[in-house]
PDB file of N, CA and C in Angstrom:
ATOM      1  N   THR A 171     154.600 100.511 130.796  1.00  0.00           N
ATOM      2  CA  THR A 171     155.563 101.585 130.564  1.00  0.00           C
ATOM      3  C   THR A 171     156.941 101.154 131.058  1.00  0.00           C
ATOM      4  N   LEU A 172     157.923 101.946 130.698  1.00  0.00           N
ATOM      5  CA  LEU A 172     159.291 101.653 131.120  1.00  0.00           C
ATOM      6  C   LEU A 172     159.406 101.654 132.647  1.00  0.00           C
ATOM      7  N   LEU A 173     158.816 102.631 133.286  1.00  0.00           N
ATOM      8  CA  LEU A 173     158.909 102.722 134.752  1.00  0.00           C
ATOM      9  C   LEU A 173     158.250 101.518 135.416  1.00  0.00           C
ATOM     10  N   THR A 174     157.154 101.055 134.861  1.00  0.00           N
ATOM     11  CA  THR A 174     156.488  99.860 135.383  1.00  0.00           C
ATOM     12  C   THR A 174     157.394  98.647 135.251  1.00  0.00           C
ATOM     13  N   GLN A 175     158.048  98.514 134.113  1.00  0.00           N
ATOM     14  CA  GLN A 175     158.963  97.389 133.892  1.00  0.00           C
ATOM     15  C   GLN A 175     160.130  97.424 134.879  1.00  0.00           C
ATOM     16  N   ILE A 176     160.633  98.610 135.143  1.00  0.00           N
ATOM     17  CA  ILE A 176     161.744  98.747 136.099  1.00  0.00           C
ATOM     18  C   ILE A 176     161.280  98.345 137.495  1.00  0.00           C
ATOM     19  N   ARG A 177     160.108  98.791 137.874  1.00  0.00           N
ATOM     20  CA  ARG A 177     159.575  98.423 139.197  1.00  0.00           C
ATOM     21  C   ARG A 177     159.330  96.920 139.296  1.00  0.00           C
ATOM     22  N   ARG A 178     158.779  96.328 138.244  1.00  0.00           N
ATOM     23  CA  ARG A 178     158.529  94.878 138.236  1.00  0.00           C
ATOM     24  C   ARG A 178     159.822  94.076 138.335  1.00  0.00           C
ATOM     25  N   ALA A 179     160.924  94.660 137.888  1.00  0.00           N
ATOM     26  CA  ALA A 179     162.222  93.994 137.980  1.00  0.00           C
ATOM     27  C   ALA A 179     162.803  94.101 139.390  1.00  0.00           C
ATOM     28  N   GLY A 180     162.076  94.766 140.287  1.00  0.00           N
ATOM     29  CA  GLY A 180     162.492  94.839 141.678  1.00  0.00           C
ATOM     30  C   GLY A 180     163.219  96.106 142.073  1.00  0.00           C
ATOM     31  N   PHE A 181     163.243  97.091 141.200  1.00  0.00           N
ATOM     32  CA  PHE A 181     163.934  98.339 141.504  1.00  0.00           C
ATOM     33  C   PHE A 181     162.990  99.364 142.124  1.00  0.00           C
ATOM     34  N   ASP A 182     163.521 100.143 143.033  1.00  0.00           N
ATOM     35  CA  ASP A 182     162.840 101.334 143.528  1.00  0.00           C
ATOM     36  C   ASP A 182     163.346 102.502 142.696  1.00  0.00           C
ATOM     37  N   ILE A 183     162.444 103.317 142.196  1.00  0.00           N
ATOM     38  CA  ILE A 183     162.841 104.489 141.425  1.00  0.00           C
ATOM     39  C   ILE A 183     162.925 105.664 142.385  1.00  0.00           C
ATOM     40  N   LYS A 184     164.140 106.136 142.597  1.00  0.00           N
ATOM     41  CA  LYS A 184     164.362 107.243 143.528  1.00  0.00           C
ATOM     42  C   LYS A 184     164.163 108.588 142.842  1.00  0.00           C
ATOM     43  N   VAL A 185     164.597 108.691 141.584  1.00  0.00           N
ATOM     44  CA  VAL A 185     164.464 109.931 140.819  1.00  0.00           C
ATOM     45  C   VAL A 185     164.084 109.568 139.386  1.00  0.00           C
ATOM     46  N   ALA A 186     163.091 110.255 138.852  1.00  0.00           N
ATOM     47  CA  ALA A 186     162.723 110.125 137.445  1.00  0.00           C
ATOM     48  C   ALA A 186     162.518 111.544 136.917  1.00  0.00           C
ATOM     49  N   GLU A 187     163.441 111.962 136.066  1.00  0.00           N
ATOM     50  CA  GLU A 187     163.410 113.338 135.566  1.00  0.00           C
ATOM     51  C   GLU A 187     163.428 113.324 134.039  1.00  0.00           C
ATOM     52  N   ASP A 188     162.508 114.031 133.428  1.00  0.00           N
ATOM     53  CA  ASP A 188     162.456 114.159 131.978  1.00  0.00           C
ATOM     54  C   ASP A 188     163.463 115.239 131.565  1.00  0.00           C
ATOM     55  N   ILE A 189     164.507 114.831 130.852  1.00  0.00           N
ATOM     56  CA  ILE A 189     165.538 115.771 130.422  1.00  0.00           C
ATOM     57  C   ILE A 189     165.523 115.966 128.905  1.00  0.00           C
ATOM     58  N   THR A 190     164.383 115.689 128.292  1.00  0.00           N
ATOM     59  CA  THR A 190     164.256 115.785 126.838  1.00  0.00           C
ATOM     60  C   THR A 190     164.619 117.175 126.322  1.00  0.00           C
ATOM     61  N   ALA A 191     164.182 118.218 127.001  1.00  0.00           N
ATOM     62  CA  ALA A 191     164.475 119.584 126.535  1.00  0.00           C
ATOM     63  C   ALA A 191     165.977 119.820 126.458  1.00  0.00           C
ATOM     64  N   ASN A 192     166.714 119.335 127.443  1.00  0.00           N
ATOM     65  CA  ASN A 192     168.170 119.506 127.434  1.00  0.00           C
ATOM     66  C   ASN A 192     168.816 118.677 126.338  1.00  0.00           C
ATOM     67  N   VAL A 193     168.313 117.479 126.111  1.00  0.00           N
ATOM     68  CA  VAL A 193     168.843 116.615 125.047  1.00  0.00           C
ATOM     69  C   VAL A 193     168.597 117.272 123.691  1.00  0.00           C
ATOM     70  N   LEU A 194     167.409 117.815 123.477  1.00  0.00           N
ATOM     71  CA  LEU A 194     167.112 118.515 122.224  1.00  0.00           C
ATOM     72  C   LEU A 194     168.055 119.695 122.010  1.00  0.00           C
ATOM     73  N   MET A 195     168.309 120.456 123.058  1.00  0.00           N
ATOM     74  CA  MET A 195     169.218 121.591 122.960  1.00  0.00           C
ATOM     75  C   MET A 195     170.619 121.128 122.551  1.00  0.00           C
ATOM     76  N   SER A 196     171.066 120.039 123.140  1.00  0.00           N
ATOM     77  CA  SER A 196     172.374 119.496 122.806  1.00  0.00           C
ATOM     78  C   SER A 196     172.414 119.000 121.360  1.00  0.00           C
ATOM     79  N   LEU A 197     171.357 118.332 120.921  1.00  0.00           N
ATOM     80  CA  LEU A 197     171.299 117.855 119.540  1.00  0.00           C
ATOM     81  C   LEU A 197     171.308 119.016 118.551  1.00  0.00           C
ATOM     82  N   GLU A 198     170.614 120.091 118.888  1.00  0.00           N
ATOM     83  CA  GLU A 198     170.597 121.269 118.021  1.00  0.00           C
ATOM     84  C   GLU A 198     171.983 121.892 117.923  1.00  0.00           C
ATOM     85  N   ARG A 199     172.660 121.997 119.049  1.00  0.00           N
ATOM     86  CA  ARG A 199     174.000 122.600 119.054  1.00  0.00           C
ATOM     87  C   ARG A 199     175.019 121.765 118.284  1.00  0.00           C
ATOM     88  N   GLY A 200     174.872 120.462 118.306  1.00  0.00           N
ATOM     89  CA  GLY A 200     175.836 119.594 117.652  1.00  0.00           C
ATOM     90  C   GLY A 200     175.471 119.204 116.228  1.00  0.00           C
ATOM     91  N   HIS A 201     174.323 119.662 115.747  1.00  0.00           N
ATOM     92  CA  HIS A 201     173.817 119.242 114.437  1.00  0.00           C
ATOM     93  C   HIS A 201     174.800 119.537 113.301  1.00  0.00           C
ATOM     94  N   ASP A 202     175.244 120.771 113.181  1.00  0.00           N
ATOM     95  CA  ASP A 202     176.111 121.147 112.061  1.00  0.00           C
ATOM     96  C   ASP A 202     177.431 120.382 112.092  1.00  0.00           C
ATOM     97  N   ARG A 203     177.994 120.207 113.272  1.00  0.00           N
ATOM     98  CA  ARG A 203     179.250 119.471 113.411  1.00  0.00           C
ATOM     99  C   ARG A 203     179.064 118.018 112.999  1.00  0.00           C
ATOM    100  N   LYS A 204     177.982 117.397 113.467  1.00  0.00           N
ATOM    101  CA  LYS A 204     177.717 115.995 113.117  1.00  0.00           C
ATOM    102  C   LYS A 204     177.454 115.839 111.623  1.00  0.00           C
ATOM    103  N   LEU A 205     176.716 116.778 111.054  1.00  0.00           N
ATOM    104  CA  LEU A 205     176.408 116.708 109.635  1.00  0.00           C
ATOM    105  C   LEU A 205     177.685 116.816 108.800  1.00  0.00           C
ATOM    106  N   ALA A 206     178.571 117.729 109.160  1.00  0.00           N
ATOM    107  CA  ALA A 206     179.840 117.883 108.443  1.00  0.00           C
ATOM    108  C   ALA A 206     180.678 116.615 108.551  1.00  0.00           C
ATOM    109  N   MET A 207     180.712 116.017 109.729  1.00  0.00           N
ATOM    110  CA  MET A 207     181.466 114.786 109.933  1.00  0.00           C
ATOM    111  C   MET A 207     180.871 113.655 109.089  1.00  0.00           C
ATOM    112  N   LEU A 208     179.564 113.584 109.047  1.00  0.00           N
ATOM    113  CA  LEU A 208     178.895 112.553 108.264  1.00  0.00           C
ATOM    114  C   LEU A 208     179.181 112.718 106.775  1.00  0.00           C
ATOM    115  N   GLU A 209     179.133 113.946 106.297  1.00  0.00           N
ATOM    116  CA  GLU A 209     179.427 114.216 104.889  1.00  0.00           C
ATOM    117  C   GLU A 209     180.864 113.806 104.553  1.00  0.00           C
ATOM    118  N   GLN A 210     181.775 114.115 105.434  1.00  0.00           N
ATOM    119  CA  GLN A 210     183.177 113.757 105.222  1.00  0.00           C
ATOM    120  C   GLN A 210     183.339 112.229 105.190  1.00  0.00           C
ATOM    121  N   MET A 211     182.695 111.540 106.103  1.00  0.00           N
ATOM    122  CA  MET A 211     182.766 110.082 106.135  1.00  0.00           C
ATOM    123  C   MET A 211     182.157 109.480 104.873  1.00  0.00           C
ATOM    124  N   SER A 212     181.058 110.051 104.429  1.00  0.00           N
ATOM    125  CA  SER A 212     180.352 109.550 103.261  1.00  0.00           C
ATOM    126  C   SER A 212     181.214 109.695 102.004  1.00  0.00           C
ATOM    127  N   GLN A 213     181.940 110.799 101.896  1.00  0.00           N
ATOM    128  CA  GLN A 213     182.820 111.006 100.746  1.00  0.00           C
ATOM    129  C   GLN A 213     183.964 109.999 100.743  1.00  0.00           C
ATOM    130  N   LYS A 214     184.489 109.693 101.921  1.00  0.00           N
ATOM    131  CA  LYS A 214     185.603 108.750 102.024  1.00  0.00           C
ATOM    132  C   LYS A 214     185.171 107.328 101.685  1.00  0.00           C
ATOM    133  N   THR A 215     183.987 106.943 102.125  1.00  0.00           N
ATOM    134  CA  THR A 215     183.535 105.570 101.910  1.00  0.00           C
ATOM    135  C   THR A 215     182.751 105.412 100.609  1.00  0.00           C
ATOM    136  N   ARG A 216     182.322 106.539 100.048  1.00  0.00           N
ATOM    137  CA  ARG A 216     181.538 106.549  98.801  1.00  0.00           C
ATOM    138  C   ARG A 216     180.252 105.737  98.904  1.00  0.00           C
ATOM    139  N   ARG A 217     179.670 105.740 100.074  1.00  0.00           N
ATOM    140  CA  ARG A 217     178.377 105.071 100.234  1.00  0.00           C
ATOM    141  C   ARG A 217     177.509 105.865 101.199  1.00  0.00           C
ATOM    142  N   SER A 218     176.250 105.571 101.157  1.00  0.00           N
ATOM    143  CA  SER A 218     175.292 106.255 102.017  1.00  0.00           C
ATOM    144  C   SER A 218     175.467 105.787 103.453  1.00  0.00           C
ATOM    145  N   LEU A 219     175.366 106.707 104.343  1.00  0.00           N
ATOM    146  CA  LEU A 219     175.458 106.383 105.769  1.00  0.00           C
ATOM    147  C   LEU A 219     174.123 106.687 106.441  1.00  0.00           C
ATOM    148  N   SER A 220     173.036 106.304 105.798  1.00  0.00           N
ATOM    149  CA  SER A 220     171.704 106.636 106.305  1.00  0.00           C
ATOM    150  C   SER A 220     171.436 106.022 107.673  1.00  0.00           C
ATOM    151  N   ALA A 221     171.957 104.820 107.928  1.00  0.00           N
ATOM    152  CA  ALA A 221     171.753 104.201 109.246  1.00  0.00           C
ATOM    153  C   ALA A 221     172.449 105.011 110.331  1.00  0.00           C
ATOM    154  N   VAL A 222     173.605 105.557 110.008  1.00  0.00           N
ATOM    155  CA  VAL A 222     174.344 106.379 110.971  1.00  0.00           C
ATOM    156  C   VAL A 222     173.581 107.666 111.239  1.00  0.00           C
ATOM    157  N   ARG A 223     172.953 108.216 110.219  1.00  0.00           N
ATOM    158  CA  ARG A 223     172.160 109.445 110.387  1.00  0.00           C
ATOM    159  C   ARG A 223     171.069 109.251 111.444  1.00  0.00           C
ATOM    160  N   VAL A 224     170.441 108.086 111.427  1.00  0.00           N
ATOM    161  CA  VAL A 224     169.371 107.809 112.390  1.00  0.00           C
ATOM    162  C   VAL A 224     169.926 107.818 113.805  1.00  0.00           C
ATOM    163  N   VAL A 225     171.025 107.112 114.010  1.00  0.00           N
ATOM    164  CA  VAL A 225     171.619 107.001 115.345  1.00  0.00           C
ATOM    165  C   VAL A 225     172.122 108.357 115.843  1.00  0.00           C
ATOM    166  N   MET A 226     172.586 109.204 114.932  1.00  0.00           N
ATOM    167  CA  MET A 226     173.110 110.514 115.312  1.00  0.00           C
ATOM    168  C   MET A 226     171.998 111.488 115.708  1.00  0.00           C
ATOM    169  N   ALA A 227     170.756 111.123 115.495  1.00  0.00           N
ATOM    170  CA  ALA A 227     169.591 111.947 115.853  1.00  0.00           C
ATOM    171  C   ALA A 227     169.697 113.349 115.264  1.00  0.00           C
ATOM    172  N   LEU A 228     169.969 113.413 113.960  1.00  0.00           N
ATOM    173  CA  LEU A 228     170.026 114.701 113.279  1.00  0.00           C
ATOM    174  C   LEU A 228     168.626 115.294 113.169  1.00  0.00           C
ATOM    175  N   LYS A 229     168.563 116.598 112.943  1.00  0.00           N
ATOM    176  CA  LYS A 229     167.293 117.320 112.962  1.00  0.00           C
ATOM    177  C   LYS A 229     166.240 116.763 112.011  1.00  0.00           C
ATOM    178  N   ASP A 230     166.653 116.206 110.900  1.00  0.00           N
ATOM    179  CA  ASP A 230     165.677 115.697 109.943  1.00  0.00           C
ATOM    180  C   ASP A 230     165.286 114.242 110.195  1.00  0.00           C
ATOM    181  N   GLY A 231     165.788 113.669 111.273  1.00  0.00           N
ATOM    182  CA  GLY A 231     165.542 112.256 111.553  1.00  0.00           C
ATOM    183  C   GLY A 231     164.373 112.007 112.487  1.00  0.00           C
ATOM    184  N   ARG A 232     163.943 110.759 112.515  1.00  0.00           N
ATOM    185  CA  ARG A 232     162.753 110.412 113.310  1.00  0.00           C
ATOM    186  C   ARG A 232     163.007 110.457 114.818  1.00  0.00           C
ATOM    187  N   ILE A 233     164.224 110.178 115.252  1.00  0.00           N
ATOM    188  CA  ILE A 233     164.506 110.248 116.693  1.00  0.00           C
ATOM    189  C   ILE A 233     164.390 111.684 117.176  1.00  0.00           C
ATOM    190  N   TYR A 234     165.035 112.600 116.468  1.00  0.00           N
ATOM    191  CA  TYR A 234     164.967 114.022 116.826  1.00  0.00           C
ATOM    192  C   TYR A 234     163.517 114.510 116.804  1.00  0.00           C
ATOM    193  N   LYS A 235     162.820 114.189 115.727  1.00  0.00           N
ATOM    194  CA  LYS A 235     161.435 114.636 115.600  1.00  0.00           C
ATOM    195  C   LYS A 235     160.550 114.035 116.699  1.00  0.00           C
ATOM    196  N   GLY A 236     160.840 112.804 117.080  1.00  0.00           N
ATOM    197  CA  GLY A 236     160.098 112.183 118.176  1.00  0.00           C
ATOM    198  C   GLY A 236     160.287 112.916 119.490  1.00  0.00           C
ATOM    199  N   PHE A 237     161.519 113.344 119.765  1.00  0.00           N
ATOM    200  CA  PHE A 237     161.772 114.155 120.964  1.00  0.00           C
ATOM    201  C   PHE A 237     161.035 115.488 120.851  1.00  0.00           C
ATOM    202  N   GLN A 238     161.098 116.080 119.679  1.00  0.00           N
ATOM    203  CA  GLN A 238     160.511 117.392 119.462  1.00  0.00           C
ATOM    204  C   GLN A 238     158.984 117.390 119.599  1.00  0.00           C
ATOM    205  N   ASN A 239     158.333 116.353 119.079  1.00  0.00           N
ATOM    206  CA  ASN A 239     156.865 116.350 119.111  1.00  0.00           C
ATOM    207  C   ASN A 239     156.284 115.602 120.317  1.00  0.00           C
ATOM    208  N   GLY A 240     157.139 115.100 121.205  1.00  0.00           N
ATOM    209  CA  GLY A 240     156.669 114.465 122.427  1.00  0.00           C
ATOM    210  C   GLY A 240     156.395 112.973 122.318  1.00  0.00           C
ATOM    211  N   GLU A 241     156.629 112.380 121.141  1.00  0.00           N
ATOM    212  CA  GLU A 241     156.438 110.938 121.006  1.00  0.00           C
ATOM    213  C   GLU A 241     157.511 110.158 121.781  1.00  0.00           C
ATOM    214  N   ARG A 242     158.668 110.757 121.939  1.00  0.00           N
ATOM    215  CA  ARG A 242     159.765 110.143 122.691  1.00  0.00           C
ATOM    216  C   ARG A 242     160.158 111.073 123.823  1.00  0.00           C
ATOM    217  N   CYS A 243     160.691 110.476 124.868  1.00  0.00           N
ATOM    218  CA  CYS A 243     161.244 111.309 125.935  1.00  0.00           C
ATOM    219  C   CYS A 243     162.566 110.688 126.388  1.00  0.00           C
ATOM    220  N   TYR A 244     163.393 111.503 126.973  1.00  0.00           N
ATOM    221  CA  TYR A 244     164.697 111.069 127.463  1.00  0.00           C
ATOM    222  C   TYR A 244     164.652 111.239 128.982  1.00  0.00           C
ATOM    223  N   LEU A 245     164.787 110.144 129.695  1.00  0.00           N
ATOM    224  CA  LEU A 245     164.676 110.181 131.146  1.00  0.00           C
ATOM    225  C   LEU A 245     166.028 109.998 131.819  1.00  0.00           C
ATOM    226  N   ARG A 246     166.174 110.688 132.929  1.00  0.00           N
ATOM    227  CA  ARG A 246     167.300 110.450 133.825  1.00  0.00           C
ATOM    228  C   ARG A 246     166.709 109.738 135.034  1.00  0.00           C
ATOM    229  N   LEU A 247     167.201 108.530 135.294  1.00  0.00           N
ATOM    230  CA  LEU A 247     166.671 107.734 136.390  1.00  0.00           C
ATOM    231  C   LEU A 247     167.759 107.432 137.404  1.00  0.00           C
ATOM    232  N   VAL A 248     167.359 107.453 138.647  1.00  0.00           N
ATOM    233  CA  VAL A 248     168.193 106.935 139.725  1.00  0.00           C
ATOM    234  C   VAL A 248     167.374 105.819 140.363  1.00  0.00           C
ATOM    235  N   CYS A 249     167.896 104.596 140.263  1.00  0.00           N
ATOM    236  CA  CYS A 249     167.180 103.436 140.761  1.00  0.00           C
ATOM    237  C   CYS A 249     168.013 102.706 141.808  1.00  0.00           C
ATOM    238  N   HIS A 250     167.308 101.977 142.648  1.00  0.00           N
ATOM    239  CA  HIS A 250     167.953 101.182 143.692  1.00  0.00           C
ATOM    240  C   HIS A 250     167.264  99.827 143.759  1.00  0.00           C
ATOM    241  N   LYS A 251     168.056  98.783 143.825  1.00  0.00           N
ATOM    242  CA  LYS A 251     167.461  97.462 143.973  1.00  0.00           C
ATOM    243  C   LYS A 251     167.754  96.983 145.394  1.00  0.00           C
ATOM    244  N   PRO A 252     166.699  96.897 146.194  1.00  0.00           N
ATOM    245  CA  PRO A 252     166.885  96.455 147.583  1.00  0.00           C
ATOM    246  C   PRO A 252     167.464  95.037 147.653  1.00  0.00           C
ATOM    247  N   GLN A 253     168.187  94.785 148.694  1.00  0.00           N
ATOM    248  CA  GLN A 253     168.808  93.450 148.884  1.00  0.00           C
ATOM    249  C   GLN A 253     167.773  92.397 149.144  1.00  0.00           C
TER     250      GLN A 253
END
């Protein structure tokens, strides 16, 4: 797992908090604004911006759905690497 890899790299994990619910809330609030911006960009460039859609984590995308169904999580970590 990610936490195991961090520990193996010599870090102490001081805080590990799952903030996925807050990230989802933020993505939901920004969805319409991002979609409008994407549509505007797409009209200007006259090409599909499907790769950008993925990175923007719009509601119909796999990143958003992964957060929603628990396949992905968003962690807030505080780590320390001892001297």
